[in-house]
Short mmCIF file of C-alpha atoms and ligand atoms in Angstrom, two decimals:
data_model
loop_
_atom_site.label_atom_id
_atom_site.label_comp_id
_atom_site.label_asym_id
_atom_site.label_seq_id
_atom_site.Cartn_x
_atom_site.Cartn_y
_atom_site.Cartn_z
CA MET A 1 0.00 0.00 0.01
CA LYS A 2 2.91 2.34 0.80
CA SER A 3 4.28 2.03 -2.78
CA GLU A 4 0.85 2.72 -4.26
CA ILE A 5 0.17 5.80 -2.15
CA LEU A 6 3.67 7.08 -2.91
CA LYS A 7 2.97 6.51 -6.63
CA MET A 8 -0.20 8.61 -6.40
CA LEU A 9 1.62 11.44 -4.61
CA TRP A 10 4.50 11.23 -7.11
CA GLU A 11 2.22 11.27 -10.15
CA ALA A 12 -0.08 14.02 -8.83
CA GLN A 13 2.81 16.50 -8.60
CA GLU A 14 0.26 18.84 -7.01
CA TYR A 15 -2.13 18.35 -4.06
CA ILE A 16 -4.22 15.19 -4.04
CA SER A 17 -7.07 14.96 -1.60
CA GLY A 18 -7.06 12.39 1.17
CA GLN A 19 -10.54 11.33 0.02
CA GLU A 20 -9.31 10.60 -3.50
CA ILE A 21 -6.51 8.42 -2.16
CA CYS A 22 -9.03 6.59 0.09
CA ASN A 23 -11.37 6.00 -2.86
CA ARG A 24 -8.65 4.75 -5.19
CA MET A 25 -7.10 2.51 -2.56
CA GLY A 26 -10.37 1.41 -0.92
CA VAL A 27 -9.02 2.16 2.56
CA SER A 28 -9.95 4.55 5.41
CA ARG A 29 -8.61 8.08 5.90
CA THR A 30 -6.83 6.90 9.04
CA ALA A 31 -5.00 4.23 7.04
CA VAL A 32 -3.87 6.86 4.51
CA TRP A 33 -2.78 9.21 7.29
CA LYS A 34 -0.73 6.39 8.88
CA VAL A 35 1.08 5.66 5.62
CA VAL A 36 1.80 9.35 5.05
CA ASN A 37 3.34 9.51 8.53
CA GLN A 38 5.47 6.43 7.79
CA LEU A 39 6.70 8.13 4.62
CA ARG A 40 7.58 11.24 6.62
CA GLU A 41 9.54 9.12 9.11
CA GLU A 42 11.50 7.71 6.16
CA GLY A 43 12.50 11.21 5.05
CA TYR A 44 9.77 12.08 2.53
CA LYS A 45 8.47 15.64 2.88
CA VAL A 46 4.70 15.46 2.50
CA GLU A 47 2.73 18.67 3.01
CA SER A 48 -0.87 18.42 4.16
CA VAL A 49 -3.28 21.34 3.82
CA THR A 50 -6.92 21.36 4.93
CA ASN A 51 -9.34 21.15 1.99
CA LYS A 52 -6.51 20.50 -0.46
CA GLY A 53 -4.96 17.23 0.69
CA TYR A 54 -1.41 15.94 0.47
CA ARG A 55 1.50 17.03 -1.70
CA LEU A 56 4.89 15.34 -2.08
CA VAL A 57 7.54 18.06 -1.76
CA ALA A 58 10.82 16.13 -1.53
CA CYS A 59 12.13 12.58 -1.49
CA PRO A 60 14.96 11.29 0.71
CA ASP A 61 18.33 10.66 -0.88
CA SER A 62 18.08 6.92 -0.32
CA ILE A 63 17.15 3.84 -2.27
CA THR A 64 13.92 2.25 -1.07
CA LYS A 65 11.65 -0.47 -2.39
CA GLU A 66 8.72 1.98 -2.35
CA ALA A 67 10.57 4.74 -4.21
CA ILE A 68 11.39 2.36 -7.06
CA GLU A 69 8.07 0.52 -7.17
CA SER A 70 6.12 3.77 -7.13
CA ARG A 71 7.95 5.27 -10.09
CA ILE A 72 8.74 2.32 -12.31
CA GLU A 73 6.94 2.20 -15.64
CA THR A 74 7.97 -1.20 -16.92
CA ARG A 75 5.79 -4.19 -17.59
CA LEU A 76 7.95 -6.75 -15.73
CA LEU A 77 11.54 -5.78 -14.98
CA GLY A 78 11.97 -4.12 -11.60
CA ARG A 79 8.26 -4.02 -10.82
CA ASN A 80 9.04 -6.14 -7.78
CA VAL A 81 11.90 -4.95 -5.66
CA TYR A 82 13.76 -6.74 -2.89
CA TYR A 83 15.68 -4.18 -0.85
CA LYS A 84 18.11 -4.67 2.04
CA GLU A 85 20.10 -1.91 3.65
CA GLN A 86 23.13 -4.20 3.71
CA THR A 87 23.91 -7.50 2.04
CA ASP A 88 27.03 -9.46 1.09
CA SER A 89 26.45 -8.99 -2.65
CA THR A 90 23.19 -8.26 -4.47
CA ASN A 91 24.22 -10.93 -7.02
CA THR A 92 24.64 -13.51 -4.27
CA GLU A 93 21.39 -12.39 -2.64
CA ALA A 94 19.60 -12.66 -6.00
CA LYS A 95 20.98 -16.15 -6.55
CA ARG A 96 19.74 -17.22 -3.10
CA LEU A 97 16.29 -15.79 -3.89
CA ALA A 98 16.10 -17.16 -7.43
CA GLY A 99 15.68 -20.69 -6.13
CA THR A 100 12.73 -19.70 -3.91
CA ASP A 101 9.14 -18.56 -4.63
CA ALA A 102 10.20 -14.96 -3.94
CA GLY A 103 12.78 -14.96 -6.71
CA VAL A 104 10.40 -14.28 -9.59
CA ASP A 105 11.32 -13.34 -13.14
CA GLY A 106 12.10 -9.61 -13.25
CA LEU A 107 12.78 -9.23 -9.50
CA LEU A 108 15.24 -6.45 -8.81
CA VAL A 109 17.50 -6.96 -5.79
CA THR A 110 19.15 -3.84 -4.47
CA ALA A 111 21.05 -2.70 -1.39
CA GLU A 112 22.53 0.46 0.02
CA ARG A 113 25.78 -1.29 0.89
CA GLN A 114 27.55 -4.58 -0.01
CA THR A 115 30.05 -6.24 2.31
CA ALA A 116 31.34 -8.69 -0.33
CA GLY A 117 30.61 -7.00 -3.66
CA LYS A 118 31.92 -9.03 -6.61
CA GLY A 119 33.55 -7.77 -9.79
CA ARG A 120 34.45 -9.65 -12.96
CA ARG A 121 37.37 -12.03 -13.04
CA GLY A 122 37.22 -12.72 -9.29
CA ARG A 123 37.80 -9.12 -8.29
CA THR A 124 36.21 -7.32 -5.34
CA TRP A 125 33.73 -4.50 -6.01
CA ILE A 126 34.18 -2.03 -3.19
CA SER A 127 30.68 -1.00 -2.13
CA PRO A 128 30.32 1.80 0.43
CA ALA A 129 26.88 3.15 1.44
CA GLY A 130 25.14 6.31 0.38
CA THR A 131 26.52 7.15 -3.04
CA CYS A 132 26.32 4.20 -5.45
CA ILE A 133 23.82 1.87 -7.03
CA TYR A 134 24.16 -1.87 -6.45
CA MET A 135 21.45 -3.86 -8.13
CA SER A 136 20.92 -7.33 -9.57
CA LEU A 137 18.12 -8.34 -11.87
CA ILE A 138 16.75 -11.88 -11.89
CA LEU A 139 15.79 -13.07 -15.38
CA LYS A 140 14.33 -16.43 -16.35
CA PRO A 141 14.52 -16.41 -20.14
CA ASP A 142 13.51 -19.36 -22.25
CA ILE A 143 16.68 -19.33 -24.33
CA ARG A 144 19.65 -21.60 -24.92
CA PRO A 145 22.20 -21.34 -22.09
CA VAL A 146 25.05 -20.63 -24.55
CA ASN A 147 23.32 -17.38 -25.51
CA ALA A 148 22.82 -16.07 -21.99
CA SER A 149 26.21 -14.37 -21.58
CA THR A 150 25.19 -11.91 -24.30
CA LEU A 151 22.74 -10.44 -21.78
CA THR A 152 25.73 -8.64 -20.31
CA LEU A 153 26.04 -6.62 -23.52
CA VAL A 154 22.30 -5.98 -23.53
CA ALA A 155 22.57 -4.63 -19.99
CA ALA A 156 25.55 -2.44 -20.95
CA LEU A 157 23.52 -0.87 -23.73
CA ALA A 158 20.61 -0.28 -21.32
CA VAL A 159 22.81 1.40 -18.69
CA CYS A 160 24.61 3.49 -21.30
CA ARG A 161 21.34 4.81 -22.77
CA ALA A 162 19.75 5.32 -19.34
CA ILE A 163 22.71 7.41 -18.13
CA LYS A 164 22.61 9.50 -21.28
CA GLU A 165 18.89 10.20 -20.92
CA GLU A 166 18.98 10.79 -17.17
CA THR A 167 22.07 13.01 -17.05
CA GLY A 168 22.83 14.16 -20.59
CA LEU A 169 26.39 12.86 -20.12
CA PHE A 170 28.16 11.22 -23.05
CA ALA A 171 28.36 7.65 -21.79
CA GLN A 172 30.02 4.97 -23.89
CA ILE A 173 30.59 1.24 -23.66
CA LYS A 174 34.03 -0.31 -23.30
CA TRP A 175 33.56 -3.79 -24.68
CA PRO A 176 32.01 -5.94 -23.41
CA ASN A 177 30.26 -4.19 -20.57
CA ASP A 178 32.02 -1.33 -18.79
CA ILE A 179 30.36 2.07 -18.99
CA ILE A 180 32.79 4.88 -19.57
CA ILE A 181 32.54 8.65 -19.38
CA ASN A 182 35.55 10.81 -20.34
CA GLY A 183 37.71 7.66 -20.41
CA ARG A 184 36.80 6.63 -16.85
CA LYS A 185 34.72 3.71 -15.61
CA ILE A 186 31.34 4.61 -14.15
CA CYS A 187 29.67 1.21 -14.12
CA GLY A 188 30.55 -2.47 -14.17
CA ILE A 189 28.29 -5.41 -14.90
CA LEU A 190 28.57 -8.99 -13.69
CA THR A 191 26.28 -11.65 -15.13
CA GLU A 192 25.92 -15.06 -13.46
CA MET A 193 23.79 -18.00 -14.49
CA SER A 194 22.40 -21.27 -13.24
CA ALA A 195 21.51 -23.70 -16.00
CA GLU A 196 21.30 -27.28 -17.14
CA GLU A 197 22.55 -28.41 -20.54
CA GLU A 198 19.55 -27.10 -22.47
CA SER A 199 17.62 -24.88 -20.07
CA ILE A 200 18.26 -21.93 -17.85
CA HIS A 201 17.11 -21.81 -14.21
CA TYR A 202 17.94 -18.14 -13.93
CA VAL A 203 20.34 -15.41 -14.98
CA VAL A 204 21.41 -12.69 -12.55
CA VAL A 205 22.58 -9.44 -14.15
CA GLY A 206 24.40 -7.37 -11.50
CA MET A 207 25.12 -3.69 -12.10
CA GLY A 208 27.26 -1.37 -9.99
CA ILE A 209 27.00 2.34 -10.83
CA ASN A 210 29.18 5.04 -9.34
CA ALA A 211 26.60 7.78 -8.93
CA ASN A 212 27.24 10.36 -6.22
CA GLN A 213 30.84 10.09 -5.03
CA SER A 214 31.87 13.75 -4.88
CA SER A 215 35.64 13.35 -5.06
CA MET A 216 38.29 10.81 -6.05
CA GLU A 217 39.20 10.47 -2.35
CA GLU A 218 36.13 8.29 -2.05
CA PHE A 219 37.70 5.68 -4.38
CA PRO A 220 40.58 3.37 -3.50
CA SER A 221 43.84 4.91 -4.74
CA GLU A 222 44.47 2.12 -7.26
CA LEU A 223 41.39 3.29 -9.18
CA TRP A 224 42.28 6.98 -9.30
CA ASP A 225 43.48 6.81 -12.93
CA ARG A 226 40.44 4.96 -14.28
CA ALA A 227 37.27 5.33 -12.17
CA SER A 228 34.86 8.18 -11.70
CA SER A 229 31.25 8.95 -10.76
CA LEU A 230 28.32 10.62 -12.51
CA LEU A 231 28.51 13.48 -10.00
CA ILE A 232 32.22 14.06 -10.62
CA GLU A 233 31.80 13.97 -14.40
CA GLY A 234 28.58 15.97 -14.62
CA GLY A 235 28.71 18.18 -11.54
CA GLU A 236 25.17 17.31 -10.55
CA LYS A 237 23.86 14.92 -7.92
CA ILE A 238 21.90 11.97 -9.26
CA ASP A 239 18.50 10.80 -8.07
CA ARG A 240 19.52 7.15 -7.73
CA CYS A 241 15.97 5.77 -7.73
CA SER A 242 15.15 7.62 -10.96
CA LEU A 243 18.24 6.23 -12.62
CA ILE A 244 17.41 2.69 -11.44
CA CYS A 245 13.92 3.03 -12.98
CA ARG A 246 15.40 4.37 -16.22
CA VAL A 247 17.85 1.46 -16.47
CA MET A 248 14.98 -1.00 -15.97
CA GLU A 249 12.93 0.69 -18.69
CA LYS A 250 15.82 0.56 -21.16
CA MET A 251 16.66 -2.99 -20.17
CA GLU A 252 13.09 -4.11 -20.78
CA HIS A 253 13.16 -2.62 -24.26
CA TYR A 254 16.53 -4.07 -25.30
CA TYR A 255 15.86 -7.40 -23.56
CA SER A 256 12.68 -7.94 -25.59
CA MET A 257 14.61 -7.26 -28.79
CA PHE A 258 17.35 -9.68 -27.71
CA LEU A 259 14.75 -12.40 -27.00
CA GLN A 260 13.48 -12.28 -30.58
CA THR A 261 16.76 -13.67 -31.98
CA GLU A 262 18.72 -14.69 -28.83
CA ASP A 263 21.59 -12.58 -30.11
CA MET A 264 22.58 -8.97 -30.83
CA SER A 265 21.24 -8.88 -34.44
CA GLY A 266 18.64 -6.22 -33.64
CA LEU A 267 20.94 -4.23 -31.35
CA LEU A 268 24.16 -4.42 -33.30
CA GLU A 269 24.12 -0.93 -34.78
CA GLU A 270 23.07 0.77 -31.59
CA TYR A 271 25.61 -1.11 -29.50
CA ASN A 272 28.43 -0.33 -31.95
CA SER A 273 27.44 3.34 -31.99
CA CYS A 274 28.02 3.42 -28.22
CA LEU A 275 31.34 1.55 -28.35
CA VAL A 276 34.31 3.58 -27.16
CA ASN A 277 36.77 1.10 -28.68
CA ILE A 278 35.58 1.33 -32.26
CA GLY A 279 38.35 2.15 -34.74
CA LYS A 280 40.89 2.20 -31.89
CA MET A 281 43.90 0.02 -31.25
CA VAL A 282 43.23 -2.45 -28.44
CA GLN A 283 45.16 -5.15 -26.64
CA VAL A 284 43.16 -8.23 -25.73
CA SER A 285 44.65 -10.59 -23.21
CA ASN A 286 43.46 -13.88 -21.79
CA GLY A 287 46.34 -14.11 -19.33
CA LYS A 288 48.40 -16.32 -21.66
CA GLU A 289 48.48 -14.44 -24.96
CA THR A 290 47.86 -10.87 -26.04
CA ILE A 291 46.41 -9.83 -29.38
CA THR A 292 46.89 -6.29 -30.65
CA GLY A 293 44.75 -4.80 -33.39
CA THR A 294 42.03 -2.35 -34.38
CA ALA A 295 38.59 -2.87 -32.84
CA GLN A 296 35.91 -2.96 -35.52
CA GLY A 297 32.78 -3.46 -33.43
CA ILE A 298 30.85 -6.52 -32.36
CA ASP A 299 29.24 -9.27 -34.40
CA LYS A 300 25.76 -10.59 -33.68
CA LYS A 301 27.09 -13.05 -31.10
CA GLY A 302 28.59 -10.12 -29.16
CA SER A 303 32.20 -11.02 -29.98
CA LEU A 304 34.59 -8.13 -30.61
CA LYS A 305 36.04 -8.10 -34.13
CA VAL A 306 39.68 -7.10 -34.01
CA GLU A 307 41.66 -6.52 -37.19
CA THR A 308 45.21 -7.84 -36.76
CA PRO A 309 48.08 -8.35 -39.21
CA ASP A 310 46.94 -12.02 -39.32
CA GLY A 311 43.37 -11.15 -40.27
CA ILE A 312 40.19 -10.49 -38.31
CA LYS A 313 39.91 -12.21 -34.94
CA ASN A 314 36.57 -12.56 -33.20
CA ILE A 315 37.18 -12.20 -29.48
CA VAL A 316 34.63 -13.92 -27.26
CA SER A 317 33.87 -12.09 -24.03
CA GLY A 318 34.59 -13.95 -20.81
CA GLU A 319 37.91 -14.14 -19.14
CA VAL A 320 39.65 -11.62 -21.36
CA SER A 321 40.79 -8.08 -20.59
CA VAL A 322 40.67 -5.37 -23.23
CA ARG A 323 42.77 -2.23 -22.93
CA GLY A 324 43.63 0.64 -25.15
CA LEU A 325 47.20 0.69 -26.37
CA TYR A 326 48.09 3.56 -24.08
CA GLY A 327 45.84 3.06 -21.08
CA TYR A 328 42.53 1.85 -19.78
CA VAL A 329 40.38 2.82 -22.80
C1 BTN B 1 33.09 -5.42 -12.96
O1 BTN B 1 34.08 -6.01 -12.50
O2 BTN B 1 33.21 -4.49 -13.75
C2 BTN B 1 31.72 -5.88 -12.59
C3 BTN B 1 31.23 -5.21 -11.32
C4 BTN B 1 29.82 -5.59 -10.94
C5 BTN B 1 29.43 -4.97 -9.63
C6 BTN B 1 27.97 -5.17 -9.32
S1 BTN B 1 27.46 -4.26 -7.91
C7 BTN B 1 25.93 -5.10 -7.92
C8 BTN B 1 26.24 -6.53 -8.21
N1 BTN B 1 26.61 -7.25 -7.01
C9 BTN B 1 27.86 -7.64 -7.02
O3 BTN B 1 28.42 -8.27 -6.10
N2 BTN B 1 28.45 -7.30 -8.17
C10 BTN B 1 27.53 -6.60 -9.03
#
């Protein structure tokens, strides 16, 4: 009920009478009044004026289940939110939930802080409270397991577009799935899957977005040359719940296109237009060998085409690192 009343206040923009809320919800005035007081305790500023009703004046700078559920405009993705103030990792939490009745298709798991945030290639994702977005989406697609890793690229496109629309910043993708602004990493994506030979139990797409860190001091020193936040790059604080909703909307759109072919056919041009590496010299390393060449964009499977003196190599994402010839991008 809290999410629904918050949605009404959010959508009304102006005053909405207590009676109208009661009628739409089918509850008493006292029940509405109680919910409004709960919202106030959580940091929402709700004005109430006799004969006019309630008006939402300001939202707290925190991520809550209600704030997301009341604003989201998707059909499935992120309509149900599982929020914890602190968890080990939203990916791990999502994987625990995915095996239970609560872990439905499209459930978004989010937390204010992670104590054991995970990055790609076994790295740690440092996850302090108050400034970032940590979220993991549970998906249960009816596709072949071999095609599921491409969802990472789909998510990268969704985050890239959502950031652009929400902030106006020129976000790009560093293949396969880092989001870059001005040559610095703003977001990382980690996709995990549970499957049998021919069917998927679930896929968890985890996204970590650096939103409101105000200075580089808030990052570990080893990231000073390559990380940044939306606030540092754009100079404006981000409404994290709005950005989460925007990412879900974009993801729903691109995910439905992906499902039609189970590959990037329908998204190829758009993905390549966001790719920071295109036309640039890159070094691709799998730990044993390094290939150097010019990145030409992805193919429909999501592999990066690299032109080398020995011809075009199609690099499959996974345990490879891609770097520019002279630095991170
Ligand atoms: C990367 O190494 O670039 C991927 C980082 C992914 C981090 C996100 S934060 C939310 C989700 N939970 C995790 O433990 N990891 C992902």
